[in-house]
Coordinates of C-alpha atoms in Angstrom, one line a residue:
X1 CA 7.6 36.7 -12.1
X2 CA 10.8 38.8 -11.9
X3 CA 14.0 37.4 -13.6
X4 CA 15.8 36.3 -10.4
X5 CA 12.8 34.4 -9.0
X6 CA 12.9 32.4 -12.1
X7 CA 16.0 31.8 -12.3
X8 CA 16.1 30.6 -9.0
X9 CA 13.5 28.2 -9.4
X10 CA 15.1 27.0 -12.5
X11 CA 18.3 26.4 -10.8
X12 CA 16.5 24.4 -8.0
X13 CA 14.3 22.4 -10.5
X14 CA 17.7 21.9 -12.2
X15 CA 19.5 20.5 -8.4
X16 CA 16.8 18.4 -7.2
X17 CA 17.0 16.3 -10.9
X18 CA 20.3 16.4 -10.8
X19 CA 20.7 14.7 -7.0
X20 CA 18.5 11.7 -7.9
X21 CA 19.7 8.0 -8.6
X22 CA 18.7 6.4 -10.9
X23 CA 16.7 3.0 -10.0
X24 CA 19.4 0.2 -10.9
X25 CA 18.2 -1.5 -14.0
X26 CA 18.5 -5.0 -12.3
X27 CA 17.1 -5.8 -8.9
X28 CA 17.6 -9.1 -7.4
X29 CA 16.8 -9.2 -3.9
X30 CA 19.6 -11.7 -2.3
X31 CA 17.1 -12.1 1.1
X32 CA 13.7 -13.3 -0.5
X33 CA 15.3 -14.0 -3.8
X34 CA 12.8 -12.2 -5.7
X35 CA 13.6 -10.5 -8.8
X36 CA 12.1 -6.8 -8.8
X37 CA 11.1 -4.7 -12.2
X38 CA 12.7 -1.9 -11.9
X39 CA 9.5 -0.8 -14.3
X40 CA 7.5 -1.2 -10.9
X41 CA 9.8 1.8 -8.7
X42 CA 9.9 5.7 -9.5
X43 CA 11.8 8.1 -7.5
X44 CA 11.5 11.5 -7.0
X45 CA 12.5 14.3 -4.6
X46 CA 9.9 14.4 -1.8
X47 CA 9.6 16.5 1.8
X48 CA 11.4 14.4 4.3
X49 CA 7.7 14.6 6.4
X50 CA 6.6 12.0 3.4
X51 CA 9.0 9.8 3.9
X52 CA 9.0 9.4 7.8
X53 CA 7.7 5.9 8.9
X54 CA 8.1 2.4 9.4
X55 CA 9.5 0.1 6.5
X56 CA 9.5 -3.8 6.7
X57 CA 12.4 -5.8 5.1
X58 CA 12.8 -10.0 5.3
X59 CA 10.3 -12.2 5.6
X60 CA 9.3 -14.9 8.6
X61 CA 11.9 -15.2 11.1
X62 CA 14.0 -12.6 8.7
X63 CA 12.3 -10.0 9.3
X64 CA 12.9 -6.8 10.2
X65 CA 12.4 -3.0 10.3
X66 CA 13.9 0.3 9.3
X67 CA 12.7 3.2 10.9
X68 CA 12.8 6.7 9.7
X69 CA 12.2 9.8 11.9
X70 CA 13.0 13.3 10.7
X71 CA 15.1 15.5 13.5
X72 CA 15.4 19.2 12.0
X73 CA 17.6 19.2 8.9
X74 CA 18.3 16.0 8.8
X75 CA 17.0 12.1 9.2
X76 CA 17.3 9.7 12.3
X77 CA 17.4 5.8 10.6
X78 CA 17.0 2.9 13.2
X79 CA 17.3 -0.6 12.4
X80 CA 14.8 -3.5 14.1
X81 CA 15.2 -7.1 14.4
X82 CA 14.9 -9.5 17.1
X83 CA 16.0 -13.2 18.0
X84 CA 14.2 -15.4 20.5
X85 CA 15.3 -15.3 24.2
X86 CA 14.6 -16.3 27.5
X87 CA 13.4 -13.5 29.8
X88 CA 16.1 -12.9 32.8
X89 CA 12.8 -12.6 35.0
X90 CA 10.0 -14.6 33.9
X91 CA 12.3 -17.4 32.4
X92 CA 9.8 -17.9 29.7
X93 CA 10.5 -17.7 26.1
X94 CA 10.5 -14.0 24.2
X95 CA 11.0 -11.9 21.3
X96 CA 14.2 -10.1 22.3
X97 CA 14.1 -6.8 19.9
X98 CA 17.3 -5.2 19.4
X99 CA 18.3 -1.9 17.1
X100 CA 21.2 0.0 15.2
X101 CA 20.8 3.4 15.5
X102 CA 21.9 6.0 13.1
X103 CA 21.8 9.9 13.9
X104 CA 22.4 12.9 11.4
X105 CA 21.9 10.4 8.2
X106 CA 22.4 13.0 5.2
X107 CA 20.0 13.0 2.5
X108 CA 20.9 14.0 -0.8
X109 CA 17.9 14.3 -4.0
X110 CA 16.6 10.9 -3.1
X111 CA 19.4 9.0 -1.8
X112 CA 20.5 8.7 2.1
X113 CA 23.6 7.4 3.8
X114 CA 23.8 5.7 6.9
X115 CA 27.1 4.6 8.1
X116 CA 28.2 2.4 5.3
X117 CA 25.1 1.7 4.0
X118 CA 23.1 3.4 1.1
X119 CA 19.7 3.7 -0.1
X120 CA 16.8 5.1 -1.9
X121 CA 13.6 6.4 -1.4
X122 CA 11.4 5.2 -4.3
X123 CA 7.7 4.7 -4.6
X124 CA 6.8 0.8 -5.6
X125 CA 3.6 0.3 -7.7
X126 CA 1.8 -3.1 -7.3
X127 CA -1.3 -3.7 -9.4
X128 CA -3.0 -0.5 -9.0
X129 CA -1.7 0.3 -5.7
X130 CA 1.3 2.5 -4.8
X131 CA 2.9 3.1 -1.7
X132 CA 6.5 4.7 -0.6
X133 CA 9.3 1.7 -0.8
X134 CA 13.1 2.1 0.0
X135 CA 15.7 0.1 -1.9
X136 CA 18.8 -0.2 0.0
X137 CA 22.5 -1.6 -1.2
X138 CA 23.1 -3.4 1.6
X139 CA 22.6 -5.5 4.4
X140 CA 23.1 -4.1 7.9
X141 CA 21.6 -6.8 9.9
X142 CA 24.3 -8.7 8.4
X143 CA 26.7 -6.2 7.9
X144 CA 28.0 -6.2 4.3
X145 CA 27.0 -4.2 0.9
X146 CA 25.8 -6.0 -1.8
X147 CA 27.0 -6.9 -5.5
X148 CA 25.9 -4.3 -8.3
X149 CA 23.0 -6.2 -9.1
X150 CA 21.2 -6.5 -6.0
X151 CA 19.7 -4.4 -3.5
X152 CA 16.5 -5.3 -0.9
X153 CA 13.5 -3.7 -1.0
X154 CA 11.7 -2.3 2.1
X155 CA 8.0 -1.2 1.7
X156 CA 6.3 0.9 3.9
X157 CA 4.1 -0.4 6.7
X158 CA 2.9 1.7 9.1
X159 CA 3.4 5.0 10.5
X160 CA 5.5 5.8 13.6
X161 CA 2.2 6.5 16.4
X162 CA 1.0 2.7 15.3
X163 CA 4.6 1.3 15.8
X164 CA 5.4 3.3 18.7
X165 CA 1.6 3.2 20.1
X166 CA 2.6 3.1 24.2
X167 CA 2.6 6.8 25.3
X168 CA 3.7 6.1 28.8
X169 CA 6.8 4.1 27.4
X170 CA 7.5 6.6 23.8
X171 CA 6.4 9.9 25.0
X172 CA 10.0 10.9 24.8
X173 CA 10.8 9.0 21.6
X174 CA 9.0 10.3 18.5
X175 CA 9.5 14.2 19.3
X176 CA 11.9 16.6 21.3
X177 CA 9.2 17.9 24.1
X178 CA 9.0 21.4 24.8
X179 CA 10.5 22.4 28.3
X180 CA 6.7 23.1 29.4
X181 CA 6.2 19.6 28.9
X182 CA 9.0 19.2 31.9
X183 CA 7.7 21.9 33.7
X184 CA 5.4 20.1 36.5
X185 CA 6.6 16.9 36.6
X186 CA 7.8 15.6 39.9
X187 CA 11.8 14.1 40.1
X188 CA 10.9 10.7 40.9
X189 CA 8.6 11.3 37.4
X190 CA 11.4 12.9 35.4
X191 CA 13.4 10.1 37.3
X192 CA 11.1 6.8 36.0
X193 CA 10.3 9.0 32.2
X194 CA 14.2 9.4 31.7
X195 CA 14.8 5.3 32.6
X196 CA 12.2 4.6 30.5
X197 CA 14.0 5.3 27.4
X198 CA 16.6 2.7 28.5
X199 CA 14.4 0.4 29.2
X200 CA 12.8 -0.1 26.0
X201 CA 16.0 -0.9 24.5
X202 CA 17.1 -3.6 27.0
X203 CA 19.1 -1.8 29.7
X204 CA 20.3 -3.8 32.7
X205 CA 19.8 -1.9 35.6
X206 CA 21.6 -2.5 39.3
X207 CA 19.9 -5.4 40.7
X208 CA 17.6 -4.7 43.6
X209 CA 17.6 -1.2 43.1
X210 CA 14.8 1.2 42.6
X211 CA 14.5 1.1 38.6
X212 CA 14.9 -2.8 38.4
X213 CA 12.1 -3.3 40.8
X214 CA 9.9 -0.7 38.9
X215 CA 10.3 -1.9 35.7
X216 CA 10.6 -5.7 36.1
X217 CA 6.5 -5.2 36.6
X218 CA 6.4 -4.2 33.5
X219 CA 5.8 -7.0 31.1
X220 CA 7.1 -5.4 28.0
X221 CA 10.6 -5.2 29.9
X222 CA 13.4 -7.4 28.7
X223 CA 17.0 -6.5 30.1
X224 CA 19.8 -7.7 28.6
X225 CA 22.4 -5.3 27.4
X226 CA 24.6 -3.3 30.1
X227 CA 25.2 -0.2 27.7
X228 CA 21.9 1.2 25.5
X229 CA 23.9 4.3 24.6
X230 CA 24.7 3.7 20.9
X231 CA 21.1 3.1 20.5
X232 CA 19.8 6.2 21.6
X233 CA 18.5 8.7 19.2
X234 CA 19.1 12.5 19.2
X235 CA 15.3 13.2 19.8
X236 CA 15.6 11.2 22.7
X237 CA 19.4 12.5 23.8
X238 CA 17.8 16.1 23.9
X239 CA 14.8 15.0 26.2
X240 CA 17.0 13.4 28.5
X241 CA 19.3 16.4 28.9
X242 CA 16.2 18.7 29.4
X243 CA 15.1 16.3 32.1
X244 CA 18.3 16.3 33.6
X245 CA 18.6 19.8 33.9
X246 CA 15.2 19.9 36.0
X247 CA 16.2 17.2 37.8
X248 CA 18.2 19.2 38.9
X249 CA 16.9 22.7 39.8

């Protein structure tokens, strides 16, 4: 090995333990009130690939998700909860599901930031099991940070294909699609594949036109907000303006 290579890798061995938190020596989890051991978490630095998934905070009611995607050099973090509603069409009780969206979240060692919110990415040991867990210094369902001592602790559930399992409604969600994947579509496809990205988060669309009376069939389909726009992620921000341009042509 020539002197530069290893001096290279010594200096990168040297920045990636140098960029990691520590795990806090107290956890108290001010949700669940469960006291964690901090024995029970490591963290190291890990491709951003092993981290992507689906992670379940709360409990009951409480609970709710935090989704990581990975968008080139960076992460994509989108928070999940819900309250019960009454459906504007059917009239009939429903679990309204509503998200924060966070685009370009910087990672740094094992740490990430999303807007005033921190975390970790750890990996939580339970008996003889051990499976990727984030601990994060804040609340943003409610919206505040916590006290030194306590943090909530996310484990990982599932993977983003079993969480976002409907291709017809996520096809543009999970990946940027390659313009060949564009290419021979019809417009009033491009037309219904673009809405459908605003429809899963709740859009309201004009009543008695062509989109409402498409996707008020759709049983999945719950409108209530009149802007979706903050909740949009960058993967599916670049589909939309590559389906735009062929709608086009």
């Amino acid at each position: 090995m020539s002197l530069i290579r290893q001096l290279l890798l010594t200096l990168f061995a040297f920045t990636s333990t140098s960029l990691l938190a520590q795990i806090p020596k107290h956890l108290f989890n001010e949700v669940t009130e469960e006291t964690y051991d901090p024995k029970d978490f490591t963290s190291k630095t890990k491709p951003i690939e092993q981290r992507v998934g689906v992670y379940s905070f709360g409990d009951s009611e409480g609970e709710w998700d935090l989704i990581i995607f990975k968008n080139r050099d960076s992460i994509i973090v989108q928070i999940w909860n819900g309250t019960w509603s009454t459906n504007l069409y059917t009239k009939k009780q429903c679990w309204q599901s509503q998200c924060k969206t966070f685009n370009r979240v910087p990672v740094q060692g094992n740490k990430f930031f999303f807007g005033k919110y921190s975390g970790l990415f750890t990996e939580y040991k339970y008996k003889t099991k051990t499976t990727n867990a984030l601990i994060l210094f804040g609340d943003p369902i409610q919206g505040r940070n916590y006290g030194k001592d306590s943090a909530e602790v996310g484990h990982y559930s599932t993977s983003l294909d079993i969480f976002f399992d409907d291709s017809e409604r996520y096809q543009l969600s999970k990946t940027v699609q390659p313009e060949s994947f564009f290419k021979e579509k019809t417009k009033q496809e491009l037309k219904i594949m673009r809405n459908t990205v605003y429809a899963n988060y709740g859009l309201i669309f004009q009543p008695g036109g062509e989109m409402e009376k498409y996707f008020k069939s759709k049983d999945w389909y719950n409108p209530f907000k009149k802007d979706v726009s903050n909740c949009l992620t960058e993967i599916e921000m670049k589909n939309i303006e590559t389906i735009t341009k062929f709608e086009q042509l």
